[in-house]
mmCIF file of C-alpha atoms in Angstrom:
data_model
loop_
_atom_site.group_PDB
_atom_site.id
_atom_site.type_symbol
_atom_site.label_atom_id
_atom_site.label_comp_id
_atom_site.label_asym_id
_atom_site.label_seq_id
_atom_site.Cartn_x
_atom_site.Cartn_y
_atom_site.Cartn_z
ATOM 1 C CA UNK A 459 0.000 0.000 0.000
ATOM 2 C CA UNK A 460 2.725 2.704 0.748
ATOM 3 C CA UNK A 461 3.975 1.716 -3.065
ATOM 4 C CA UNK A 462 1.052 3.071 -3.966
ATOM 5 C CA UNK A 463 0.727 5.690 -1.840
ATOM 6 C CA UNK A 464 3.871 7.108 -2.814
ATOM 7 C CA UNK A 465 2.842 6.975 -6.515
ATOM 8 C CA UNK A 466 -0.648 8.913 -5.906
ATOM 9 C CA UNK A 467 1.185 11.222 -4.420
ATOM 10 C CA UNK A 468 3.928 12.099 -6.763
ATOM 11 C CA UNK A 469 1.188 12.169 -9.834
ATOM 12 C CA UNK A 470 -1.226 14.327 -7.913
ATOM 13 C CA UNK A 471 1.398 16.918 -6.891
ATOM 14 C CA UNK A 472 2.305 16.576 -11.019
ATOM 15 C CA UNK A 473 -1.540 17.475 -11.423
ATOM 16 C CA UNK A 474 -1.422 20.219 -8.578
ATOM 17 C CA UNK A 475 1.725 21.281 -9.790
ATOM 18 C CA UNK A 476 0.140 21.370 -13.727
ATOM 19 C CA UNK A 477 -2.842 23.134 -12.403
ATOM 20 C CA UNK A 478 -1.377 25.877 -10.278
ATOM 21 C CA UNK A 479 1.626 26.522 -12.274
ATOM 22 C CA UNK A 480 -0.285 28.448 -14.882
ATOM 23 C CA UNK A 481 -2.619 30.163 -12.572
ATOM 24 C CA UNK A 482 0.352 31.694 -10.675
ATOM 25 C CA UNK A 483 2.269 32.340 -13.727
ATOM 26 C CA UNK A 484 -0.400 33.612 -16.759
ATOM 27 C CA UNK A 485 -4.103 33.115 -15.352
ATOM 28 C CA UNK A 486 -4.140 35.844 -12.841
ATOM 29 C CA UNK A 487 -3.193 38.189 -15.957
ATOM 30 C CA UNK A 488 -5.690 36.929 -18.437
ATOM 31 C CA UNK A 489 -7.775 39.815 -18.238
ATOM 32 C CA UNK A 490 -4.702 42.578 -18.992
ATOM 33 C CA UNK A 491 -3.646 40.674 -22.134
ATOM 34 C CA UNK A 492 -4.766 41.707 -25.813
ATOM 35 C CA UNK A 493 -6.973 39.328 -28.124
ATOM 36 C CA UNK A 494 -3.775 38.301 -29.785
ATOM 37 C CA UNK A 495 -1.668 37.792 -26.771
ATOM 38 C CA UNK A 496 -4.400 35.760 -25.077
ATOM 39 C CA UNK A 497 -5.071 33.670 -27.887
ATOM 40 C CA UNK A 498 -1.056 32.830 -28.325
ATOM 41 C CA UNK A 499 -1.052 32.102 -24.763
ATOM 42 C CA UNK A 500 -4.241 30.024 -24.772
ATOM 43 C CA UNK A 501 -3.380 28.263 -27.871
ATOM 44 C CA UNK A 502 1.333 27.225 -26.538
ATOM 45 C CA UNK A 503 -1.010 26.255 -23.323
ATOM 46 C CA UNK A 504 -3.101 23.912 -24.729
ATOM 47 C CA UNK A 505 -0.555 22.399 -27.257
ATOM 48 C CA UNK A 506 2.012 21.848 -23.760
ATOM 49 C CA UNK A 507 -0.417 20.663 -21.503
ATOM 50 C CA UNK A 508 -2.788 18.656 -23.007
ATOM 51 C CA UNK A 509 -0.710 15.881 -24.338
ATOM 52 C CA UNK A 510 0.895 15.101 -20.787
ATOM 53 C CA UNK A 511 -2.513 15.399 -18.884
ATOM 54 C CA UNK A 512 -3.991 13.450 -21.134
ATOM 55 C CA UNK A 513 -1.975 10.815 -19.614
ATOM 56 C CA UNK A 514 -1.476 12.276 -16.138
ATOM 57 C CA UNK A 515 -4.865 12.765 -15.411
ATOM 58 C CA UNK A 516 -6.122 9.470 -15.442
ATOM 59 C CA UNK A 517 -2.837 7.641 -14.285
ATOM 60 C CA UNK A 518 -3.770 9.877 -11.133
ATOM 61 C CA UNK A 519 -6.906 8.367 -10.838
ATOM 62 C CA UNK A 520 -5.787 4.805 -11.512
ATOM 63 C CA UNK A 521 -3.493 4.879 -8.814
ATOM 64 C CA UNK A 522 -5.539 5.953 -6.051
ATOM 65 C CA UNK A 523 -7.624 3.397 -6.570
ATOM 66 C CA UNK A 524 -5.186 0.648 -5.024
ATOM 67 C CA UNK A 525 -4.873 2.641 -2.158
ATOM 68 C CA UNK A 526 -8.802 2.869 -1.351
ATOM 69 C CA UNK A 527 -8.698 -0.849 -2.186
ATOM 70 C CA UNK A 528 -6.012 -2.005 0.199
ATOM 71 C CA UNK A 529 -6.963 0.652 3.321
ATOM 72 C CA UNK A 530 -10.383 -0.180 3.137
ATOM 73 C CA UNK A 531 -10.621 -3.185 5.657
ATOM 74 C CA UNK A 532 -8.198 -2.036 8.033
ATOM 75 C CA UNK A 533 -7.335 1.241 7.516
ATOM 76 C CA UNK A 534 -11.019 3.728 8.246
ATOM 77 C CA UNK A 535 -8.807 6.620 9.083
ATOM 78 C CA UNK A 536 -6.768 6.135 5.477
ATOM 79 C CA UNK A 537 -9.637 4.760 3.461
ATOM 80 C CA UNK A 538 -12.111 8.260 4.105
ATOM 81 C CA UNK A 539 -9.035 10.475 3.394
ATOM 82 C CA UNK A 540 -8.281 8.905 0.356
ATOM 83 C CA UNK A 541 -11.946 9.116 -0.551
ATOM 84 C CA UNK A 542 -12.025 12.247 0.137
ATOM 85 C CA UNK A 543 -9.063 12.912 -1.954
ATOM 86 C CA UNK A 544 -10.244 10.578 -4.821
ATOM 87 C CA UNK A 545 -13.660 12.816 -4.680
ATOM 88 C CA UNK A 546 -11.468 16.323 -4.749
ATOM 89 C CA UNK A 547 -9.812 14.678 -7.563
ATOM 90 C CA UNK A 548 -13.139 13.817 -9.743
ATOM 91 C CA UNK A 549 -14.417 17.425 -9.207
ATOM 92 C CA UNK A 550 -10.768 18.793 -11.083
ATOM 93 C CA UNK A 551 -11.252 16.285 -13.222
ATOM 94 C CA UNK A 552 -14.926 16.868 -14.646
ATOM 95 C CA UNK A 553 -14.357 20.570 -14.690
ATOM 96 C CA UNK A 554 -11.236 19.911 -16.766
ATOM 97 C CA UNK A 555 -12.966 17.501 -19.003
ATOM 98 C CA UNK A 556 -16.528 18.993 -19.112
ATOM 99 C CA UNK A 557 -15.920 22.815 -18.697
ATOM 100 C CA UNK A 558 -12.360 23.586 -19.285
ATOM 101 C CA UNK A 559 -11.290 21.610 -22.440
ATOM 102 C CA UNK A 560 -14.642 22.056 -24.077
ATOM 103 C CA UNK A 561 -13.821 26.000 -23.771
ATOM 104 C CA UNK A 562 -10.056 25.899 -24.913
ATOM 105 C CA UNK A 563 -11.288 23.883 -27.975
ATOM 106 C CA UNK A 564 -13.531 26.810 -28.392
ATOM 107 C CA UNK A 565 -11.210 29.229 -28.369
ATOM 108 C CA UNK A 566 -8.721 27.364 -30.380
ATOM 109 C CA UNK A 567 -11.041 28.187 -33.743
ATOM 110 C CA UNK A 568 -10.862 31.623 -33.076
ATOM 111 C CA UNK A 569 -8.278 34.340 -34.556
ATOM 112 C CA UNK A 570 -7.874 37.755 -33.775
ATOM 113 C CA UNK A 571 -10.426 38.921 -36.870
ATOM 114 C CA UNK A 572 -13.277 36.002 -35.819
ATOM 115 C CA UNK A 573 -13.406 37.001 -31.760
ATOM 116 C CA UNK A 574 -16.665 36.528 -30.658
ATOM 117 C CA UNK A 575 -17.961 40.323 -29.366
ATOM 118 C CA UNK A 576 -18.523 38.282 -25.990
ATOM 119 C CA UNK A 577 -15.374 36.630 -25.921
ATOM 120 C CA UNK A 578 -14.091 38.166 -22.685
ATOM 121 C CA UNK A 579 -16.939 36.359 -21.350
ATOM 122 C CA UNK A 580 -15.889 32.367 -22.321
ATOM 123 C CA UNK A 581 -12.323 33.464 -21.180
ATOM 124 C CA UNK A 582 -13.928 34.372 -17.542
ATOM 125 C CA UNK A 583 -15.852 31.652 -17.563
ATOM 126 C CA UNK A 584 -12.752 29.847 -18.116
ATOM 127 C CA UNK A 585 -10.305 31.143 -15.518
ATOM 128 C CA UNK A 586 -13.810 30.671 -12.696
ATOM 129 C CA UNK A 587 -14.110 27.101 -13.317
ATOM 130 C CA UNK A 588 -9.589 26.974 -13.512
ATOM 131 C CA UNK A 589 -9.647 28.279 -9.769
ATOM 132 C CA UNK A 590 -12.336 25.650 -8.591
ATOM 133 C CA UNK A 591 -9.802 23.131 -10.591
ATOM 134 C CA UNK A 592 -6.848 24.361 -8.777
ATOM 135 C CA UNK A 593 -8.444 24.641 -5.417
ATOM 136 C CA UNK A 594 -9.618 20.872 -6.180
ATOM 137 C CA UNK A 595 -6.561 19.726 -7.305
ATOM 138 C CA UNK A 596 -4.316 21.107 -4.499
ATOM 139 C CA UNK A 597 -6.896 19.827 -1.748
ATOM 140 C CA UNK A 598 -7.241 16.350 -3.083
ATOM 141 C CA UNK A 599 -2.836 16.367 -2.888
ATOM 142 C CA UNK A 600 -3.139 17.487 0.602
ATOM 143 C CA UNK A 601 -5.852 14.500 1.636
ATOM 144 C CA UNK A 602 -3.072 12.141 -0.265
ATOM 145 C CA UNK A 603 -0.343 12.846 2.198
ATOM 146 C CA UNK A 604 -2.286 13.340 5.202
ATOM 147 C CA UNK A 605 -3.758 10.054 4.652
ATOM 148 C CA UNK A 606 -0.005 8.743 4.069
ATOM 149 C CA UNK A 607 0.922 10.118 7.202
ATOM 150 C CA UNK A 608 -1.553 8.251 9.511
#
C-alpha cells in the first residue's frame, strides 16, 4: 500500500503542480492581455499541456484506486481520506474535461479577426471554473499525504 501511496502522491502533486503553475504564472493576468496575446497564450497552453494530462490525469486516478482498495478493511482513518481525496480529484477532473477543455477547444477556432464580441466572457468563464480546478486539485494532494501520514 505505501507503493502506492507514494505513486498517488507524486502524480497528484504533477496534477497540482500542472494546475497551479499556470494560474500563478499567466491566469491571474488573463484579463490585462490583448486578443492576440491571449489567444497565443491560450493556444502554446493547450498544445504543452494537453498531451501530458492526457496521460497524467487518469494515471492519477488509476493509482488511487489501489490505495482505497487495500486501506479499506483495516485502515477507516486512510480509506475516508483517500476518498475524500479521490472525490477532490473527480471534481478537477470533470471541470477539466466537461468545462475547461470544451472551452479551450472553443477558443482554439478563433483568430484575432473572428473574436466573438462576448469573448471576454468564455475566457472568464474559463479562468472561474480553472480556480475551482486548482483549489480541487491542491486539496485532493493534501488529503493524499495526510492520509499517508496516519
Amino acid at each position: 500500500m505505501k507503493t502506492w501511496e507514494l505513486i498517488s502522491i507524486v502524480l497528484s502533486a504533477f496534477v497540482a503542480g500542472m494546475f497551479h503553475g499556470p494560474w500563478i504564472a499567466l491566469s491571474r493576468s488573463m484579463r490585462t492581455f490583448t486578443p492576440d496575446v491571449f489567444l497565443a497564450i491560450v493556444d502554446r497552453m493547450n498544445r504543452n499541456m494537453a498531451p501530458v494530462m492526457t496521460v497524467l490525469m487518469p494515471a492519477t486516478v488509476l493509482s488511487i484506486i489501489p490505495v482505497l482498495i487495500f486501506s479499506y478493511q483495516n485502515q477507516p482513518r486512510v480509506f475516508y481520506l483517500n476518498i475524500a481525496a479521490f472525490v477532490l480529484f473527480m471534481i478537477a477532473l470533470a471541470v477539466t474535461v466537461f468545462v475547461e477543455v470544451p472551452i479551450v477547444e472553443e477558443i482554439a477556432t478563433w483568430t484575432v479577426s473572428t473574436l466573438p464580441a462576448n469573448w471576454q466572457r468564455r475566457r472568464d468563464r474559463w479562468m472561474k471554473f480553472h480556480v475551482i480546478r486548482v483549489i480541487a486539485g491542491f486539496a485532493s494532494l493534501v488529503f493524499l499525504v495526510i492520509a499517508a501520514i496516519f
